[in-house]
Short mmCIF file of C-alpha atoms in Angstrom, two decimals:
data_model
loop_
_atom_site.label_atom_id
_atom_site.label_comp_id
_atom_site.label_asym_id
_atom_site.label_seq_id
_atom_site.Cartn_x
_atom_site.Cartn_y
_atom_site.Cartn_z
CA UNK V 1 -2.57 1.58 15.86
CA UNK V 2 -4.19 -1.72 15.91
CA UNK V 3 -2.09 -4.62 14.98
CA UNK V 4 -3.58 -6.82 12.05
CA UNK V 5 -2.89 -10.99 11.50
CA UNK V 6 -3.92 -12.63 8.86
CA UNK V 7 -2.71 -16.06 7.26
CA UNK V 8 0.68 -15.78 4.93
CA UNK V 9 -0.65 -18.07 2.41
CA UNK V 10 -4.04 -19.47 0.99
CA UNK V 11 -4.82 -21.98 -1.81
CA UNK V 12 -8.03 -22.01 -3.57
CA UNK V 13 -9.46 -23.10 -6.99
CA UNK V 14 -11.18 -21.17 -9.47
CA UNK V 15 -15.04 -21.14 -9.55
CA UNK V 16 -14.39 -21.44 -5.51
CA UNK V 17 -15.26 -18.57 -2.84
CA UNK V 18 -12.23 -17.37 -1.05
CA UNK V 19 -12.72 -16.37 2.52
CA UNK V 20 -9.37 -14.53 3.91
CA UNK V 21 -9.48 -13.84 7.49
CA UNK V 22 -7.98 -10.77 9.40
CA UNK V 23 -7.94 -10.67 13.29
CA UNK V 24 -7.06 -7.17 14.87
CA UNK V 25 -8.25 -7.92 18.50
CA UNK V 26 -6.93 -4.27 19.48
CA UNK V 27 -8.74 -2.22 16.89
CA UNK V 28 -10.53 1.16 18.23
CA UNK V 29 -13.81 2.67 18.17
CA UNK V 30 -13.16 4.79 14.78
CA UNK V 31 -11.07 2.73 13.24
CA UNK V 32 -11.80 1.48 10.00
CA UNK V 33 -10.85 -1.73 8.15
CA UNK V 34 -9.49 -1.28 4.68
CA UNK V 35 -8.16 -4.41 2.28
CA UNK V 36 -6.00 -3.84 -0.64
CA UNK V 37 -5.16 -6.38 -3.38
CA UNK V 38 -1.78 -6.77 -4.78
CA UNK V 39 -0.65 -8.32 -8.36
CA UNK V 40 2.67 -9.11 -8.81
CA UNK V 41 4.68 -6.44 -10.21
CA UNK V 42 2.13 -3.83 -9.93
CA UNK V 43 1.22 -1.58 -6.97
CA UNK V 44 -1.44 -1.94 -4.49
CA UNK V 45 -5.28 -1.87 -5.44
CA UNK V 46 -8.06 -0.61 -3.14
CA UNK V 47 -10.30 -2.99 -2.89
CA UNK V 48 -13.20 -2.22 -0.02
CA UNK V 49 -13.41 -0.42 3.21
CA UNK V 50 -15.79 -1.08 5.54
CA UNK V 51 -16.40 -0.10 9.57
CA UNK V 52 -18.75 -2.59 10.61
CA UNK V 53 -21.71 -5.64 9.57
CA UNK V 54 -21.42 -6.09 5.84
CA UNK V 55 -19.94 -4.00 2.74
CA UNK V 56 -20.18 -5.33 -0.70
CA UNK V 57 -18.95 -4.08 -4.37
CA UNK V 58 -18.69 -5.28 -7.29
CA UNK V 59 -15.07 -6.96 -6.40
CA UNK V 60 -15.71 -8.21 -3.04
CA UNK V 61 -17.80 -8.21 0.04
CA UNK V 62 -16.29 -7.47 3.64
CA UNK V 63 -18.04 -8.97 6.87
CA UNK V 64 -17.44 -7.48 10.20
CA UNK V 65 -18.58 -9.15 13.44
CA UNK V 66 -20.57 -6.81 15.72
CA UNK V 67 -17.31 -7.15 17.89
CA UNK V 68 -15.06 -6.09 14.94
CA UNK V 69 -12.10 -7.61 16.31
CA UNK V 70 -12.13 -9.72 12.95
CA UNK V 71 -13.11 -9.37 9.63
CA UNK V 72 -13.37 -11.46 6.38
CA UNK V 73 -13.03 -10.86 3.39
CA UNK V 74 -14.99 -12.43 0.67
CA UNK V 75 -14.27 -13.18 -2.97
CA UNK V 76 -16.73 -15.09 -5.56
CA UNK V 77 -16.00 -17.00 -7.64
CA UNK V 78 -12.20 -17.25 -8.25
CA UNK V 79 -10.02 -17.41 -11.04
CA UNK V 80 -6.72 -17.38 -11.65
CA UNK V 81 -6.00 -13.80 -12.51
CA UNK V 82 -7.63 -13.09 -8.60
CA UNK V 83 -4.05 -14.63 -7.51
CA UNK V 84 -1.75 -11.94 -5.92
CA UNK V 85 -1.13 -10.76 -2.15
CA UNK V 86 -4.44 -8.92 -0.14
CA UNK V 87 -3.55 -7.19 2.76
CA UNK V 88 -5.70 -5.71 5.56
CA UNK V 89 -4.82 -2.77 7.39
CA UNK V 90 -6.48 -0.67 10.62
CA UNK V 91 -6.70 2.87 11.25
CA UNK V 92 -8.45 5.79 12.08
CA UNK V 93 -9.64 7.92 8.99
CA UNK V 94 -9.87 11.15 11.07
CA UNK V 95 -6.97 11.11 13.26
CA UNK V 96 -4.90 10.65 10.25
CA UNK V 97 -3.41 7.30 11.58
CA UNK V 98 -0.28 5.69 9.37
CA UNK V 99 -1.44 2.81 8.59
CA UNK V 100 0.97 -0.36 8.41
CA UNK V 101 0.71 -2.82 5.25
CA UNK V 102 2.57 -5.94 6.52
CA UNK V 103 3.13 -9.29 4.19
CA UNK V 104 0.02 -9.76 3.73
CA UNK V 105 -2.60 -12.87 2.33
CA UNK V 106 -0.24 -14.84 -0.53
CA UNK V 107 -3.09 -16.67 -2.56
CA UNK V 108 -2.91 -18.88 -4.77
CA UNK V 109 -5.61 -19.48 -7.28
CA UNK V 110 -5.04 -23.11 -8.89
CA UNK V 111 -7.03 -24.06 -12.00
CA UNK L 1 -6.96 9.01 -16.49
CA UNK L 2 -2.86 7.80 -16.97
CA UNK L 3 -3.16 7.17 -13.31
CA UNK L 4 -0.17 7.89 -11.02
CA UNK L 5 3.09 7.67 -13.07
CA UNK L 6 6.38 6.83 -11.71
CA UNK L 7 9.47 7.52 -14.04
CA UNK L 8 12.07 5.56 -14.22
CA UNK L 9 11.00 1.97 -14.12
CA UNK L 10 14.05 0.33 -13.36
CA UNK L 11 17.15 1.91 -12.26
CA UNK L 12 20.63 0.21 -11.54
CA UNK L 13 23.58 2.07 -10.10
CA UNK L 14 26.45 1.51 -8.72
CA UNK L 15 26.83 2.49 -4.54
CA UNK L 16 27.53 5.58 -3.73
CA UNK L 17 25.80 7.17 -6.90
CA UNK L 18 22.62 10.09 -6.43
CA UNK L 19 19.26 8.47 -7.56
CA UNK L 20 16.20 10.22 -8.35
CA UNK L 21 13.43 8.84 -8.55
CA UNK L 22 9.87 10.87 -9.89
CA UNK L 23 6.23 10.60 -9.50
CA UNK L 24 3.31 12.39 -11.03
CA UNK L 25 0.16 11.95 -8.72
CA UNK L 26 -2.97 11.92 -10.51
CA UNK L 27 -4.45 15.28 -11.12
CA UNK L 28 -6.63 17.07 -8.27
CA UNK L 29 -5.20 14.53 -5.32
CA UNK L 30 -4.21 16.76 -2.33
CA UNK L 31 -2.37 13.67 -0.73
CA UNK L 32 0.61 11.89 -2.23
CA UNK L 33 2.76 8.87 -0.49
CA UNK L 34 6.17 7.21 -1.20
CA UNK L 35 6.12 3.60 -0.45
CA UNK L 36 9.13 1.07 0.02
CA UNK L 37 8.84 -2.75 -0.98
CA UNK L 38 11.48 -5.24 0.09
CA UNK L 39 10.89 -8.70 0.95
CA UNK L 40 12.18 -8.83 4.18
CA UNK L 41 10.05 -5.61 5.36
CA UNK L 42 7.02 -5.64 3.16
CA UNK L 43 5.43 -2.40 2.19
CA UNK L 44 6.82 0.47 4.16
CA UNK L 45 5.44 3.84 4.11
CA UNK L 46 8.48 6.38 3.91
CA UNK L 47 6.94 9.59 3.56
CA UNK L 48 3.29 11.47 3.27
CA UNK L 49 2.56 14.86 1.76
CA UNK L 50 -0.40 16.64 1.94
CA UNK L 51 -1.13 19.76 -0.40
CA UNK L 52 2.71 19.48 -1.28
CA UNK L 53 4.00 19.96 2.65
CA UNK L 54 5.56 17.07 4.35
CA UNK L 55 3.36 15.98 7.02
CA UNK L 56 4.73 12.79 8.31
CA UNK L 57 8.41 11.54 7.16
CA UNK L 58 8.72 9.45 10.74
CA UNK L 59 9.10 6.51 8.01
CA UNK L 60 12.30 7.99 5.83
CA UNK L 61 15.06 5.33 6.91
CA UNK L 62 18.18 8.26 7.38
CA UNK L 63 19.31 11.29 6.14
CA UNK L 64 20.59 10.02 2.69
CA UNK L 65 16.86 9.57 1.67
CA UNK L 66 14.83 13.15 0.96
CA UNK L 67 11.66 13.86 -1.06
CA UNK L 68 10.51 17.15 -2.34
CA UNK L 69 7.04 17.82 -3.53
CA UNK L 70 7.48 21.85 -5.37
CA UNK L 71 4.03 21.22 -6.40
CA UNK L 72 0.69 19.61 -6.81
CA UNK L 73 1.45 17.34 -9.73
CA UNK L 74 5.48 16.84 -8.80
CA UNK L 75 7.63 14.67 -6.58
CA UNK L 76 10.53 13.20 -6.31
CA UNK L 77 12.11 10.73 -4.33
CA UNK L 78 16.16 11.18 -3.76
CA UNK L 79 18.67 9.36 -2.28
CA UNK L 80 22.36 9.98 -1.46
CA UNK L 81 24.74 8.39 -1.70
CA UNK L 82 23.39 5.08 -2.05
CA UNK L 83 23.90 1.70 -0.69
CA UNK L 84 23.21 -2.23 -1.60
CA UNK L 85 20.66 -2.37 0.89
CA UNK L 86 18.50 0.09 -0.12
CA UNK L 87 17.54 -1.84 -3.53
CA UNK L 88 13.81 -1.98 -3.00
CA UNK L 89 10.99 -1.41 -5.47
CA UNK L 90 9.39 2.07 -4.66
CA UNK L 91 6.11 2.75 -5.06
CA UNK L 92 4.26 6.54 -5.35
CA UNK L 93 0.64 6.95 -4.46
CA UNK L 94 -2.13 9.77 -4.26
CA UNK L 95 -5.50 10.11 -2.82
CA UNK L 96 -8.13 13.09 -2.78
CA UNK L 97 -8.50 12.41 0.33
CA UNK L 98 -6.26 13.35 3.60
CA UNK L 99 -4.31 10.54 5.37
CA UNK L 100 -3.24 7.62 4.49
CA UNK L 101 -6.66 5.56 5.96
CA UNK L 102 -8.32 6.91 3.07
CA UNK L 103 -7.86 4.88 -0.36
CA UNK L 104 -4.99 5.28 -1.81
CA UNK L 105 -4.12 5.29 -5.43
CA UNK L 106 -0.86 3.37 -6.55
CA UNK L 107 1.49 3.49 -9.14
CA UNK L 108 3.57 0.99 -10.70
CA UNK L 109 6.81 1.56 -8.84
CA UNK L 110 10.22 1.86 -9.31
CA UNK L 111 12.52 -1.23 -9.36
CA UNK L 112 16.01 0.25 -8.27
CA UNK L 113 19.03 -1.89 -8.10
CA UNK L 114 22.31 -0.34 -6.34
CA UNK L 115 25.66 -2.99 -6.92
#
């Protein structure tokens, strides 16, 4: 399973665009790259899922080199209630890979 | 849709006690997954069912912990006897979707406290 690192913390403002960054230099042909978003107190939220270029919905977009051994993951336009803990995980939808959560992106939206 | 619903909220017991803790998955997912949350560890995924049969429990710390799923819209999460260390918030999910790759629907966990 390929290993994911992203940064432990992040400050931004509101009305900014966040950009959080997730290397995963190991990642496999089929595996796909999945981001969840975390509030405190609450249980993880799907956000996107993507496999490679660019995916975009109506929370976020995800950018994926042609290399994929990073990915970004891109949110307009901040505010404060977008503060809680994103975390990017690896894995293979088919071979039914267990995919490992980690600590995650802390950010911090300041107003 | 109530989403997936995790009963109790908050637990606290003393060591050595039985906990139970329950989940309802939401209605039609085939795939439902118990989740541990500790600071030190971060989100750890314990156990995965699949149309109610255990498929991989690789993450289920020791024997004291077991989970039963008797069927599609039931679970629980059980462990004895307890110990301090195993005060965690645990979280239940489900997905229509096989694996744990797939998205994953969460619900709002269970804080348990053992003194």
């Amino acid at each position: 399973l390929a290993k994911t690192t992203q940064p432990i913390s992040m400050d931004s403002y509101e009305g900014q665009e966040v950009n959080i960054t997730c290397s995963h230099n190991n990642i496999a042909t089929n595996d796909y790259i999945t981001w969840y978003q975390q509030f405190p107190s609450q249980g993880p939220r799907f956000i996107i899922q993507g496999y490679k270029t660019k995916v975009t919905n109506e929370v976020a977009s995800l950018f994926i080199p042609a290399d994929r051994k990073s990915s970004t993951l891109s949110l307009p336009r901040v505010s404060l209630s977008d503060t809680a803990v994103y975390y990017c995980l690896v894995g293979d939808r088919d071979r039914d890979d267990k995919i490992i959560f980690g600590k995650g992106t802390r950010l911090h939206i300041l107003p | 849709d109530a989403g997936v619903i995790q009963s109790p909220r908050h637990e606290v017991t003393e060591m050595g006690q039985e906990v139970t803790l329950r989940c309802k998955p939401i209605s039609g997912h085939n795939s439902l997954f118990w989740y541990r949350q500790t600071m030190m560890r971060g989100l750890e995924l314990l156990i995965y069912f699949n149309n109610n049969v255990p498929i991989d429990d690789s993450g289920m710390p020791e024997d004291r912990f077991s989970a039963k799923m008797p069927n599609a819209s039931f679970s629980t999460l059980k462990i004895q006897p307890s110990e301090p260390r195993d005060s965690a918030v645990y979280f239940c999910a489900s997905s229509p979707w096989t694996g744990t790759v797939n998205e994953q629907y969460f619900g709002p966990g269970t804080r348990l406290t053992v003194t």
